[in-house]
Amino acid sequence: QVQLLESGGGLVQAGGSLRLSCAASGRTFSRIAMGWFRQAPGKEREFVAAISWSGGSTVYADSVKGRFTISRDNAKNTVYLQMNSLHPEDTAVYYCAATTRVVLATRIKEYDYWGQGTQVTVSS
């Protein structure tokens, strides 16, 4: 079992920045692939970014490419999502997810563990 806890959400102005954190526990962090998803009101949960076990491979949704950066610090059992140049359309609940079965995953069904989410609101 892997337990995930997101933090760092809040209210920011358009064009601003925010860094989300996800602390993992329960299993060795170095062998867990991680990802970020988000869900806006009335919309389905969508992929944002993912990072491999080693941190050597990353992938981003087209909507956030060039603005968001995913990273991990295995010594701290934590994955981060640095969000820059935020848009009102980025407003959503952001969830971190983990899997021990796939090296790098972008689909909801590939993930086994989920955090409770953290709210990000971007004002215009």
N, CA, C and O atoms as CSV, one atom per row, in Angstrom:
chain,resi,resn,atom,element,x,y,z
A,1,GLN,N,N,0.822,-1.190,0.000
A,1,GLN,CA,C,0.000,0.000,0.000
A,1,GLN,C,C,0.866,1.254,0.000
A,1,GLN,O,O,1.925,1.299,0.626
A,2,VAL,N,N,0.392,2.268,-0.716
A,2,VAL,CA,C,1.051,3.557,-0.776
A,2,VAL,C,C,0.041,4.615,-0.354
A,2,VAL,O,O,-1.079,4.654,-0.864
A,3,GLN,N,N,0.437,5.457,0.564
A,3,GLN,CA,C,-0.399,6.570,0.991
A,3,GLN,C,C,0.174,7.869,0.436
A,3,GLN,O,O,1.382,8.101,0.495
A,4,LEU,N,N,-0.702,8.713,-0.104
A,4,LEU,CA,C,-0.285,9.955,-0.738
A,4,LEU,C,C,-1.017,11.127,-0.112
A,4,LEU,O,O,-2.212,11.040,0.171
A,5,LEU,N,N,-0.305,12.223,0.106
A,5,LEU,CA,C,-0.891,13.418,0.689
A,5,LEU,C,C,-0.424,14.637,-0.077
A,5,LEU,O,O,0.760,14.973,-0.057
A,6,GLU,N,N,-1.357,15.309,-0.759
A,6,GLU,CA,C,-1.043,16.513,-1.512
A,6,GLU,C,C,-1.099,17.742,-0.616
A,6,GLU,O,O,-1.814,17.771,0.386
A,7,SER,N,N,-0.330,18.752,-1.000
A,7,SER,CA,C,-0.361,20.031,-0.317
A,7,SER,C,C,0.125,21.114,-1.271
A,7,SER,O,O,0.689,20.812,-2.324
A,8,GLY,N,N,-0.089,22.358,-0.908
A,8,GLY,CA,C,0.411,23.475,-1.685
A,8,GLY,C,C,-0.614,24.189,-2.528
A,8,GLY,O,O,-0.290,25.192,-3.166
A,9,GLY,N,N,-1.839,23.707,-2.553
A,9,GLY,CA,C,-2.876,24.376,-3.316
A,9,GLY,C,C,-3.269,25.698,-2.684
A,9,GLY,O,O,-2.926,25.986,-1.537
A,10,GLY,N,N,-3.994,26.495,-3.453
A,10,GLY,CA,C,-4.435,27.777,-2.956
A,10,GLY,C,C,-4.982,28.648,-4.062
A,10,GLY,O,O,-5.257,28.176,-5.165
A,11,LEU,N,N,-5.139,29.930,-3.756
A,11,LEU,CA,C,-5.663,30.918,-4.688
A,11,LEU,C,C,-4.528,31.790,-5.198
A,11,LEU,O,O,-3.781,32.374,-4.414
A,12,VAL,N,N,-4.404,31.877,-6.520
A,12,VAL,CA,C,-3.378,32.706,-7.143
A,12,VAL,C,C,-3.983,33.480,-8.296
A,12,VAL,O,O,-5.023,33.100,-8.834
A,13,GLN,N,N,-3.328,34.570,-8.676
A,13,GLN,CA,C,-3.756,35.354,-9.824
A,13,GLN,C,C,-3.232,34.750,-11.116
A,13,GLN,O,O,-2.203,34.075,-11.126
A,14,ALA,N,N,-3.944,34.995,-12.199
A,14,ALA,CA,C,-3.483,34.556,-13.508
A,14,ALA,C,C,-2.078,35.084,-13.769
A,14,ALA,O,O,-1.777,36.245,-13.495
A,15,GLY,N,N,-1.228,34.221,-14.301
A,15,GLY,CA,C,0.161,34.567,-14.533
A,15,GLY,C,C,1.081,34.234,-13.380
A,15,GLY,O,O,2.303,34.300,-13.518
A,16,GLY,N,N,0.514,33.880,-12.253
A,16,GLY,CA,C,1.296,33.554,-11.083
A,16,GLY,C,C,1.782,32.126,-11.086
A,16,GLY,O,O,1.579,31.382,-12.045
A,17,SER,N,N,2.435,31.752,-9.988
A,17,SER,CA,C,3.033,30.432,-9.854
A,17,SER,C,C,2.618,29.780,-8.550
A,17,SER,O,O,2.256,30.448,-7.582
A,18,LEU,N,N,2.680,28.467,-8.550
A,18,LEU,CA,C,2.344,27.684,-7.378
A,18,LEU,C,C,3.086,26.362,-7.469
A,18,LEU,O,O,3.252,25.816,-8.560
A,19,ARG,N,N,3.531,25.845,-6.338
A,19,ARG,CA,C,4.182,24.543,-6.319
A,19,ARG,C,C,3.399,23.586,-5.435
A,19,ARG,O,O,3.187,23.844,-4.250
A,20,LEU,N,N,2.977,22.491,-6.022
A,20,LEU,CA,C,2.286,21.446,-5.295
A,20,LEU,C,C,3.275,20.378,-4.853
A,20,LEU,O,O,4.262,20.109,-5.537
A,21,SER,N,N,3.003,19.778,-3.714
A,21,SER,CA,C,3.822,18.698,-3.199
A,21,SER,C,C,2.950,17.489,-2.909
A,21,SER,O,O,1.771,17.621,-2.581
A,22,CYS,N,N,3.537,16.324,-3.033
A,22,CYS,CA,C,2.848,15.083,-2.711
A,22,CYS,C,C,3.808,14.190,-1.949
A,22,CYS,O,O,4.799,13.715,-2.504
A,23,ALA,N,N,3.518,13.963,-0.691
A,23,ALA,CA,C,4.347,13.113,0.147
A,23,ALA,C,C,3.816,11.689,0.115
A,23,ALA,O,O,2.619,11.458,0.286
A,24,ALA,N,N,4.710,10.743,-0.105
A,24,ALA,CA,C,4.340,9.337,-0.198
A,24,ALA,C,C,4.900,8.552,0.972
A,24,ALA,O,O,5.980,8.852,1.482
A,25,SER,N,N,4.158,7.554,1.385
A,25,SER,CA,C,4.603,6.668,2.443
A,25,SER,C,C,4.035,5.281,2.198
A,25,SER,O,O,3.106,5.113,1.408
A,26,GLY,N,N,4.592,4.293,2.874
A,26,GLY,CA,C,4.087,2.936,2.793
A,26,GLY,C,C,4.942,1.989,1.970
A,26,GLY,O,O,4.957,0.786,2.234
A,27,ARG,N,N,5.653,2.506,0.979
A,27,ARG,CA,C,6.559,1.726,0.162
A,27,ARG,C,C,7.766,2.561,-0.210
A,27,ARG,O,O,7.761,3.784,-0.071
A,28,THR,N,N,8.793,1.892,-0.681
A,28,THR,CA,C,10.002,2.595,-1.097
A,28,THR,C,C,9.685,3.515,-2.257
A,28,THR,O,O,9.205,3.070,-3.299
A,29,PHE,N,N,9.951,4.792,-2.077
A,29,PHE,CA,C,9.576,5.805,-3.046
A,29,PHE,C,C,10.316,5.664,-4.362
A,29,PHE,O,O,9.771,6.013,-5.409
A,30,SER,N,N,11.523,5.172,-4.339
A,30,SER,CA,C,12.354,5.111,-5.533
A,30,SER,C,C,11.820,4.165,-6.599
A,30,SER,O,O,12.210,4.279,-7.761
A,31,ARG,N,N,10.952,3.249,-6.246
A,31,ARG,CA,C,10.402,2.292,-7.194
A,31,ARG,C,C,8.956,2.595,-7.566
A,31,ARG,O,O,8.258,1.726,-8.088
A,32,ILE,N,N,8.503,3.809,-7.306
A,32,ILE,CA,C,7.129,4.203,-7.588
A,32,ILE,C,C,7.104,5.266,-8.672
A,32,ILE,O,O,7.725,6.321,-8.536
A,33,ALA,N,N,6.380,4.981,-9.753
A,33,ALA,CA,C,6.126,5.989,-10.767
A,33,ALA,C,C,4.994,6.898,-10.285
A,33,ALA,O,O,4.033,6.427,-9.678
A,34,MET,N,N,5.108,8.187,-10.553
A,34,MET,CA,C,4.170,9.157,-10.018
A,34,MET,C,C,3.560,10.004,-11.130
A,34,MET,O,O,4.148,10.175,-12.198
A,35,GLY,N,N,2.381,10.524,-10.855
A,35,GLY,CA,C,1.728,11.403,-11.803
A,35,GLY,C,C,0.839,12.409,-11.112
A,35,GLY,O,O,0.483,12.252,-9.944
A,36,TRP,N,N,0.482,13.453,-11.854
A,36,TRP,CA,C,-0.471,14.453,-11.404
A,36,TRP,C,C,-1.652,14.487,-12.361
A,36,TRP,O,O,-1.483,14.454,-13.580
A,37,PHE,N,N,-2.839,14.552,-11.796
A,37,PHE,CA,C,-4.076,14.708,-12.542
A,37,PHE,C,C,-4.850,15.876,-11.948
A,37,PHE,O,O,-4.566,16.328,-10.839
A,38,ARG,N,N,-5.827,16.354,-12.698
A,38,ARG,CA,C,-6.664,17.424,-12.174
A,38,ARG,C,C,-8.105,17.234,-12.636
A,38,ARG,O,O,-8.370,16.604,-13.660
A,39,GLN,N,N,-9.018,17.787,-11.865
A,39,GLN,CA,C,-10.425,17.677,-12.183
A,39,GLN,C,C,-11.121,18.992,-11.854
A,39,GLN,O,O,-11.159,19.417,-10.700
A,40,ALA,N,N,-11.664,19.624,-12.878
A,40,ALA,CA,C,-12.427,20.846,-12.722
A,40,ALA,C,C,-13.898,20.504,-12.503
A,40,ALA,O,O,-14.334,19.419,-12.888
A,41,PRO,N,N,-14.672,21.401,-11.896
A,41,PRO,CA,C,-16.095,21.129,-11.674
A,41,PRO,C,C,-16.819,20.793,-12.969
A,41,PRO,O,O,-16.703,21.514,-13.960
A,42,GLY,N,N,-17.563,19.699,-12.954
A,42,GLY,CA,C,-18.325,19.287,-14.117
A,42,GLY,C,C,-17.529,18.625,-15.217
A,42,GLY,O,O,-18.085,18.307,-16.268
A,43,LYS,N,N,-16.245,18.407,-15.007
A,43,LYS,CA,C,-15.403,17.789,-16.016
A,43,LYS,C,C,-14.773,16.510,-15.480
A,43,LYS,O,O,-14.707,16.289,-14.271
A,44,GLU,N,N,-14.315,15.679,-16.399
A,44,GLU,CA,C,-13.650,14.449,-16.019
A,44,GLU,C,C,-12.221,14.728,-15.574
A,44,GLU,O,O,-11.616,15.732,-15.952
A,45,ARG,N,N,-11.706,13.830,-14.773
A,45,ARG,CA,C,-10.330,13.946,-14.340
A,45,ARG,C,C,-9.397,13.774,-15.539
A,45,ARG,O,O,-9.589,12.866,-16.348
A,46,GLU,N,N,-8.389,14.639,-15.659
A,46,GLU,CA,C,-7.504,14.608,-16.803
A,46,GLU,C,C,-6.043,14.563,-16.375
A,46,GLU,O,O,-5.668,15.033,-15.300
A,47,PHE,N,N,-5.243,13.985,-17.246
A,47,PHE,CA,C,-3.814,13.862,-17.011
A,47,PHE,C,C,-3.123,15.210,-17.094
A,47,PHE,O,O,-3.466,16.042,-17.934
A,48,VAL,N,N,-2.147,15.426,-16.221
A,48,VAL,CA,C,-1.365,16.654,-16.218
A,48,VAL,C,C,0.112,16.372,-16.495
A,48,VAL,O,O,0.687,16.931,-17.429
A,49,ALA,N,N,0.723,15.509,-15.686
A,49,ALA,CA,C,2.150,15.235,-15.818
A,49,ALA,C,C,2.484,13.923,-15.139
A,49,ALA,O,O,1.763,13.476,-14.247
A,50,ALA,N,N,3.584,13.304,-15.564
A,50,ALA,CA,C,4.024,12.055,-14.969
A,50,ALA,C,C,5.541,11.999,-14.940
A,50,ALA,O,O,6.216,12.660,-15.730
A,51,ILE,N,N,6.067,11.204,-14.022
A,51,ILE,CA,C,7.502,11.049,-13.876
A,51,ILE,C,C,7.813,9.598,-13.542
A,51,ILE,O,O,7.071,8.950,-12.804
A,52,SER,N,N,8.916,9.091,-14.089
A,52,SER,CA,C,9.283,7.696,-13.924
A,52,SER,C,C,9.876,7.434,-12.547
A,52,SER,O,O,10.107,8.353,-11.761
A,53,TRP,N,N,10.119,6.139,-12.274
A,53,TRP,CA,C,10.706,5.740,-10.987
A,53,TRP,C,C,11.980,6.513,-10.672
A,53,TRP,O,O,12.162,7.004,-9.558
A,54,SER,N,N,12.854,6.613,-11.662
A,54,SER,CA,C,14.153,7.240,-11.466
A,54,SER,C,C,14.107,8.758,-11.566
A,54,SER,O,O,15.046,9.436,-11.149
A,55,GLY,N,N,13.030,9.291,-12.112
A,55,GLY,CA,C,12.956,10.712,-12.374
A,55,GLY,C,C,13.576,11.111,-13.692
A,55,GLY,O,O,13.598,12.294,-14.033
A,56,GLY,N,N,14.085,10.139,-14.448
A,56,GLY,CA,C,14.759,10.431,-15.694
A,56,GLY,C,C,13.840,10.670,-16.873
A,56,GLY,O,O,14.272,11.206,-17.894
A,57,SER,N,N,12.585,10.284,-16.753
A,57,SER,CA,C,11.622,10.466,-17.834
A,57,SER,C,C,10.400,11.204,-17.321
A,57,SER,O,O,9.885,10.898,-16.246
A,58,THR,N,N,9.942,12.170,-18.090
A,58,THR,CA,C,8.739,12.923,-17.752
A,58,THR,C,C,7.873,13.087,-18.985
A,58,THR,O,O,8.362,13.018,-20.112
A,59,VAL,N,N,6.589,13.305,-18.769
A,59,VAL,CA,C,5.664,13.558,-19.860
A,59,VAL,C,C,4.594,14.523,-19.356
A,59,VAL,O,O,4.207,14.481,-18.188
A,60,TYR,N,N,4.117,15.399,-20.256
A,60,TYR,CA,C,3.166,16.428,-19.888
A,60,TYR,C,C,1.997,16.469,-20.853
A,60,TYR,O,O,2.135,16.153,-22.035
A,61,ALA,N,N,0.851,16.860,-20.336
A,61,ALA,CA,C,-0.268,17.159,-21.205
A,61,ALA,C,C,0.050,18.395,-22.038
A,61,ALA,O,O,0.759,19.293,-21.583
A,62,ASP,N,N,-0.478,18.436,-23.261
A,62,ASP,CA,C,-0.202,19.569,-24.133
A,62,ASP,C,C,-0.634,20.896,-23.504
A,62,ASP,O,O,-0.008,21.929,-23.743
A,63,SER,N,N,-1.681,20.870,-22.718
A,63,SER,CA,C,-2.222,22.085,-22.141
A,63,SER,C,C,-1.299,22.734,-21.113
A,63,SER,O,O,-1.441,23.922,-20.823
A,64,VAL,N,N,-0.360,21.977,-20.559
A,64,VAL,CA,C,0.529,22.512,-19.532
A,64,VAL,C,C,1.988,22.493,-19.947
A,64,VAL,O,O,2.839,22.991,-19.210
A,65,LYS,N,N,2.293,21.940,-21.089
A,65,LYS,CA,C,3.673,21.818,-21.547
A,65,LYS,C,C,4.329,23.192,-21.662
A,65,LYS,O,O,3.771,24.118,-22.250
A,66,GLY,N,N,5.510,23.300,-21.094
A,66,GLY,CA,C,6.225,24.563,-21.096
A,66,GLY,C,C,5.912,25.449,-19.914
A,66,GLY,O,O,6.628,26.419,-19.666
A,67,ARG,N,N,4.858,25.141,-19.180
A,67,ARG,CA,C,4.466,25.931,-18.014
A,67,ARG,C,C,4.635,25.169,-16.701
A,67,ARG,O,O,4.979,25.754,-15.675
A,68,PHE,N,N,4.392,23.870,-16.743
A,68,PHE,CA,C,4.461,23.047,-15.540
A,68,PHE,C,C,5.696,22.156,-15.591
A,68,PHE,O,O,6.136,21.752,-16.668
A,69,THR,N,N,6.247,21.855,-14.428
A,69,THR,CA,C,7.383,20.966,-14.319
A,69,THR,C,C,7.152,19.980,-13.184
A,69,THR,O,O,6.885,20.380,-12.051
A,70,ILE,N,N,7.256,18.696,-13.488
A,70,ILE,CA,C,7.156,17.670,-12.465
A,70,ILE,C,C,8.553,17.217,-12.073
A,70,ILE,O,O,9.428,17.081,-12.928
A,71,SER,N,N,8.762,16.985,-10.797
A,71,SER,CA,C,10.049,16.521,-10.304
A,71,SER,C,C,9.828,15.677,-9.064
A,71,SER,O,O,8.732,15.655,-8.503
A,72,ARG,N,N,10.865,14.987,-8.643
A,72,ARG,CA,C,10.741,14.175,-7.434
A,72,ARG,C,C,12.036,14.199,-6.652
A,72,ARG,O,O,13.122,14.352,-7.211
A,73,ASP,N,N,11.900,14.046,-5.357
A,73,ASP,CA,C,13.024,13.964,-4.443
A,73,ASP,C,C,12.823,12.687,-3.649
A,73,ASP,O,O,12.082,12.665,-2.666
A,74,ASN,N,N,13.487,11.628,-4.080
A,74,ASN,CA,C,13.275,10.329,-3.454
A,74,ASN,C,C,13.767,10.286,-2.011
A,74,ASN,O,O,13.245,9.522,-1.199
A,75,ALA,N,N,14.760,11.096,-1.691
A,75,ALA,CA,C,15.247,11.150,-0.315
A,75,ALA,C,C,14.178,11.674,0.628
A,75,ALA,O,O,14.167,11.336,1.812
A,76,LYS,N,N,13.276,12.504,0.103
A,76,LYS,CA,C,12.185,13.060,0.898
A,76,LYS,C,C,10.853,12.377,0.629
A,76,LYS,O,O,9.833,12.759,1.203
A,77,ASN,N,N,10.856,11.364,-0.245
A,77,ASN,CA,C,9.624,10.663,-0.614
A,77,ASN,C,C,8.546,11.629,-1.075
A,77,ASN,O,O,7.387,11.529,-0.672
A,78,THR,N,N,8.944,12.566,-1.925
A,78,THR,CA,C,8.044,13.638,-2.330
A,78,THR,C,C,8.156,13.900,-3.826
A,78,THR,O,O,9.251,13.894,-4.390
A,79,VAL,N,N,7.015,14.129,-4.458
A,79,VAL,CA,C,6.962,14.558,-5.846
A,79,VAL,C,C,6.366,15.961,-5.883
A,79,VAL,O,O,5.507,16.299,-5.069
A,80,TYR,N,N,6.824,16.776,-6.832
A,80,TYR,CA,C,6.409,18.167,-6.916
A,80,TYR,C,C,5.810,18.469,-8.283
A,80,TYR,O,O,6.121,17.811,-9.277
A,81,LEU,N,N,4.961,19.460,-8.309
A,81,LEU,CA,C,4.472,20.019,-9.557
A,81,LEU,C,C,4.630,21.531,-9.476
A,81,LEU,O,O,3.865,22.207,-8.788
A,82,GLN,N,N,5.621,22.053,-10.178
A,82,GLN,CA,C,5.824,23.494,-10.258
A,82,GLN,C,C,4.959,24.038,-11.382
A,82,GLN,O,O,5.106,23.632,-12.535
A,83,MET,N,N,4.066,24.947,-11.056
A,83,MET,CA,C,3.122,25.499,-12.016
A,83,MET,C,C,3.415,26.980,-12.193
A,83,MET,O,O,3.299,27.762,-11.249
A,84,ASN,N,N,3.794,27.359,-13.401
A,84,ASN,CA,C,4.080,28.742,-13.742
A,84,ASN,C,C,3.100,29.234,-14.794
A,84,ASN,O,O,2.444,28.440,-15.469
A,85,SER,N,N,3.007,30.548,-14.925
A,85,SER,CA,C,2.129,31.166,-15.920
A,85,SER,C,C,0.733,30.577,-15.860
A,85,SER,O,O,0.180,30.160,-16.878
A,86,LEU,N,N,0.178,30.546,-14.690
A,86,LEU,CA,C,-1.115,29.908,-14.486
A,86,LEU,C,C,-2.245,30.651,-15.183
A,86,LEU,O,O,-2.258,31.880,-15.246
A,87,HIS,N,N,-3.187,29.885,-15.701
A,87,HIS,CA,C,-4.376,30.400,-16.366
A,87,HIS,C,C,-5.609,30.083,-15.534
A,87,HIS,O,O,-5.589,29.132,-14.753
A,88,PRO,N,N,-6.679,30.852,-15.677
A,88,PRO,CA,C,-7.926,30.486,-15.006
A,88,PRO,C,C,-8.396,29.080,-15.350
A,88,PRO,O,O,-9.041,28.427,-14.530
A,89,GLU,N,N,-8.081,28.608,-16.550
A,89,GLU,CA,C,-8.451,27.264,-16.966
A,89,GLU,C,C,-7.714,26.179,-16.190
A,89,GLU,O,O,-8.095,25.010,-16.253
A,90,ASP,N,N,-6.671,26.546,-15.465
A,90,ASP,CA,C,-5.948,25.589,-14.631
A,90,ASP,C,C,-6.655,25.332,-13.309
A,90,ASP,O,O,-6.250,24.449,-12.552
A,91,THR,N,N,-7.696,26.085,-13.024
A,91,THR,CA,C,-8.447,25.900,-11.791
A,91,THR,C,C,-9.034,24.495,-11.735
A,91,THR,O,O,-9.761,24.079,-12.637
A,92,ALA,N,N,-8.715,23.775,-10.676
A,92,ALA,CA,C,-9.166,22.394,-10.530
A,92,ALA,C,C,-8.679,21.857,-9.195
A,92,ALA,O,O,-7.868,22.484,-8.513
A,93,VAL,N,N,-9.182,20.693,-8.837
A,93,VAL,CA,C,-8.592,19.924,-7.766
A,93,VAL,C,C,-7.485,19.073,-8.377
A,93,VAL,O,O,-7.714,18.342,-9.340
A,94,TYR,N,N,-6.305,19.171,-7.822
A,94,TYR,CA,C,-5.152,18.441,-8.337
A,94,TYR,C,C,-4.872,17.230,-7.459
A,94,TYR,O,O,-4.808,17.333,-6.234
A,95,TYR,N,N,-4.708,16.088,-8.105
A,95,TYR,CA,C,-4.467,14.827,-7.425
A,95,TYR,C,C,-3.117,14.252,-7.833
A,95,TYR,O,O,-2.752,14.284,-9.008
A,96,CYS,N,N,-2.388,13.735,-6.875
A,96,CYS,CA,C,-1.223,12.950,-7.223
A,96,CYS,C,C,-1.589,11.474,-7.190
A,96,CYS,O,O,-2.498,11.061,-6.470
A,97,ALA,N,N,-0.875,10.695,-7.972
A,97,ALA,CA,C,-1.151,9.276,-8.099
A,97,ALA,C,C,0.158,8.511,-8.206
A,97,ALA,O,O,1.191,9.066,-8.579
A,98,ALA,N,N,0.097,7.229,-7.872
A,98,ALA,CA,C,1.294,6.401,-7.880
A,98,ALA,C,C,0.985,5.004,-8.373
A,98,ALA,O,O,-0.133,4.511,-8.224
A,99,THR,N,N,1.988,4.372,-8.962
A,99,THR,CA,C,1.879,2.984,-9.378
A,99,THR,C,C,3.215,2.292,-9.225
A,99,THR,O,O,4.265,2.893,-9.455
A,100,THR,N,N,3.176,1.043,-8.841
A,100,THR,CA,C,4.379,0.231,-8.730
A,100,THR,C,C,4.535,-0.720,-9.904
A,100,THR,O,O,5.501,-1.482,-9.949
A,101,ARG,N,N,3.606,-0.696,-10.856
A,101,ARG,CA,C,3.570,-1.661,-11.946
A,101,ARG,C,C,4.053,-1.119,-13.281
A,101,ARG,O,O,4.419,-1.896,-14.163
A,102,VAL,N,N,4.062,0.189,-13.444
A,102,VAL,CA,C,4.398,0.813,-14.714
A,102,VAL,C,C,5.518,1.822,-14.496
A,102,VAL,O,O,5.537,2.534,-13.492
A,103,VAL,N,N,6.448,1.879,-15.441
A,103,VAL,CA,C,7.578,2.788,-15.320
A,103,VAL,C,C,7.141,4.240,-15.474
A,103,VAL,O,O,7.572,5.107,-14.713
A,104,LEU,N,N,6.287,4.504,-16.458
A,104,LEU,CA,C,5.794,5.853,-16.729
A,104,LEU,C,C,4.371,5.726,-17.235
A,104,LEU,O,O,4.120,5.016,-18.209
A,105,ALA,N,N,3.438,6.404,-16.586
A,105,ALA,CA,C,2.024,6.223,-16.885
A,105,ALA,C,C,1.325,7.553,-17.069
A,105,ALA,O,O,1.622,8.520,-16.368
A,106,THR,N,N,0.388,7.606,-18.020
A,106,THR,CA,C,-0.377,8.808,-18.310
A,106,THR,C,C,-1.882,8.598,-18.205
A,106,THR,O,O,-2.643,9.558,-18.317
A,107,ARG,N,N,-2.321,7.375,-17.994
A,107,ARG,CA,C,-3.741,7.060,-17.957
A,107,ARG,C,C,-4.193,6.756,-16.530
A,107,ARG,O,O,-3.448,6.181,-15.735
A,108,ILE,N,N,-5.420,7.150,-16.226
A,108,ILE,CA,C,-5.979,6.928,-14.898
A,108,ILE,C,C,-5.926,5.465,-14.502
A,108,ILE,O,O,-5.599,5.141,-13.360
A,109,LYS,N,N,-6.246,4.576,-15.440
A,109,LYS,CA,C,-6.314,3.156,-15.141
A,109,LYS,C,C,-4.963,2.538,-14.834
A,109,LYS,O,O,-4.896,1.433,-14.295
A,110,GLU,N,N,-3.892,3.230,-15.169
A,110,GLU,CA,C,-2.558,2.714,-14.901
A,110,GLU,C,C,-2.105,2.952,-13.462
A,110,GLU,O,O,-1.114,2.375,-13.015
A,111,TYR,N,N,-2.829,3.796,-12.747
A,111,TYR,CA,C,-2.443,4.155,-11.387
A,111,TYR,C,C,-3.243,3.389,-10.350
A,111,TYR,O,O,-4.439,3.150,-10.516
A,112,ASP,N,N,-2.568,3.011,-9.287
A,112,ASP,CA,C,-3.172,2.210,-8.233
A,112,ASP,C,C,-3.499,2.996,-6.972
A,112,ASP,O,O,-4.389,2.610,-6.215
A,113,TYR,N,N,-2.792,4.090,-6.740
A,113,TYR,CA,C,-2.933,4.840,-5.502
A,113,TYR,C,C,-3.166,6.308,-5.798
A,113,TYR,O,O,-2.584,6.870,-6.726
A,114,TRP,N,N,-4.028,6.924,-4.997
A,114,TRP,CA,C,-4.422,8.312,-5.214
A,114,TRP,C,C,-4.448,9.090,-3.910
A,114,TRP,O,O,-4.814,8.560,-2.860
A,115,GLY,N,N,-4.058,10.345,-3.990
A,115,GLY,CA,C,-4.229,11.242,-2.868
A,115,GLY,C,C,-5.632,11.810,-2.834
A,115,GLY,O,O,-6.451,11.516,-3.704
A,116,GLN,N,N,-5.909,12.627,-1.824
A,116,GLN,CA,C,-7.240,13.198,-1.652
A,116,GLN,C,C,-7.457,14.472,-2.450
A,116,GLN,O,O,-8.593,14.927,-2.581
A,117,GLY,N,N,-6.402,15.050,-2.978
A,117,GLY,CA,C,-6.516,16.224,-3.817
A,117,GLY,C,C,-6.268,17.516,-3.071
A,117,GLY,O,O,-6.479,17.602,-1.861
A,118,THR,N,N,-5.817,18.524,-3.807
A,118,THR,CA,C,-5.633,19.863,-3.271
A,118,THR,C,C,-6.187,20.871,-4.275
A,118,THR,O,O,-5.939,20.762,-5.476
A,119,GLN,N,N,-6.932,21.844,-3.781
A,119,GLN,CA,C,-7.616,22.800,-4.643
A,119,GLN,C,C,-6.657,23.878,-5.128
A,119,GLN,O,O,-5.928,24.481,-4.340
A,120,VAL,N,N,-6.669,24.113,-6.436
A,120,VAL,CA,C,-5.948,25.220,-7.051
A,120,VAL,C,C,-6.965,26.111,-7.740
A,120,VAL,O,O,-7.711,25.655,-8.607
A,121,THR,N,N,-6.996,27.374,-7.361
A,121,THR,CA,C,-7.906,28.335,-7.965
A,121,THR,C,C,-7.104,29.492,-8.536
A,121,THR,O,O,-6.332,30.132,-7.824
A,122,VAL,N,N,-7.289,29.758,-9.822
A,122,VAL,CA,C,-6.577,30.831,-10.511
A,122,VAL,C,C,-7.595,31.893,-10.891
A,122,VAL,O,O,-8.511,31.627,-11.669
A,123,SER,N,N,-7.442,33.078,-10.353
A,123,SER,CA,C,-8.365,34.167,-10.622
A,123,SER,C,C,-7.924,34.947,-11.846
A,123,SER,O,O,-6.735,35.004,-12.161
A,124,SER,N,N,-8.891,35.550,-12.539
A,124,SER,CA,C,-8.606,36.337,-13.729
A,124,SER,C,C,-8.383,37.795,-13.402
A,124,SER,O,O,-8.131,38.597,-14.301
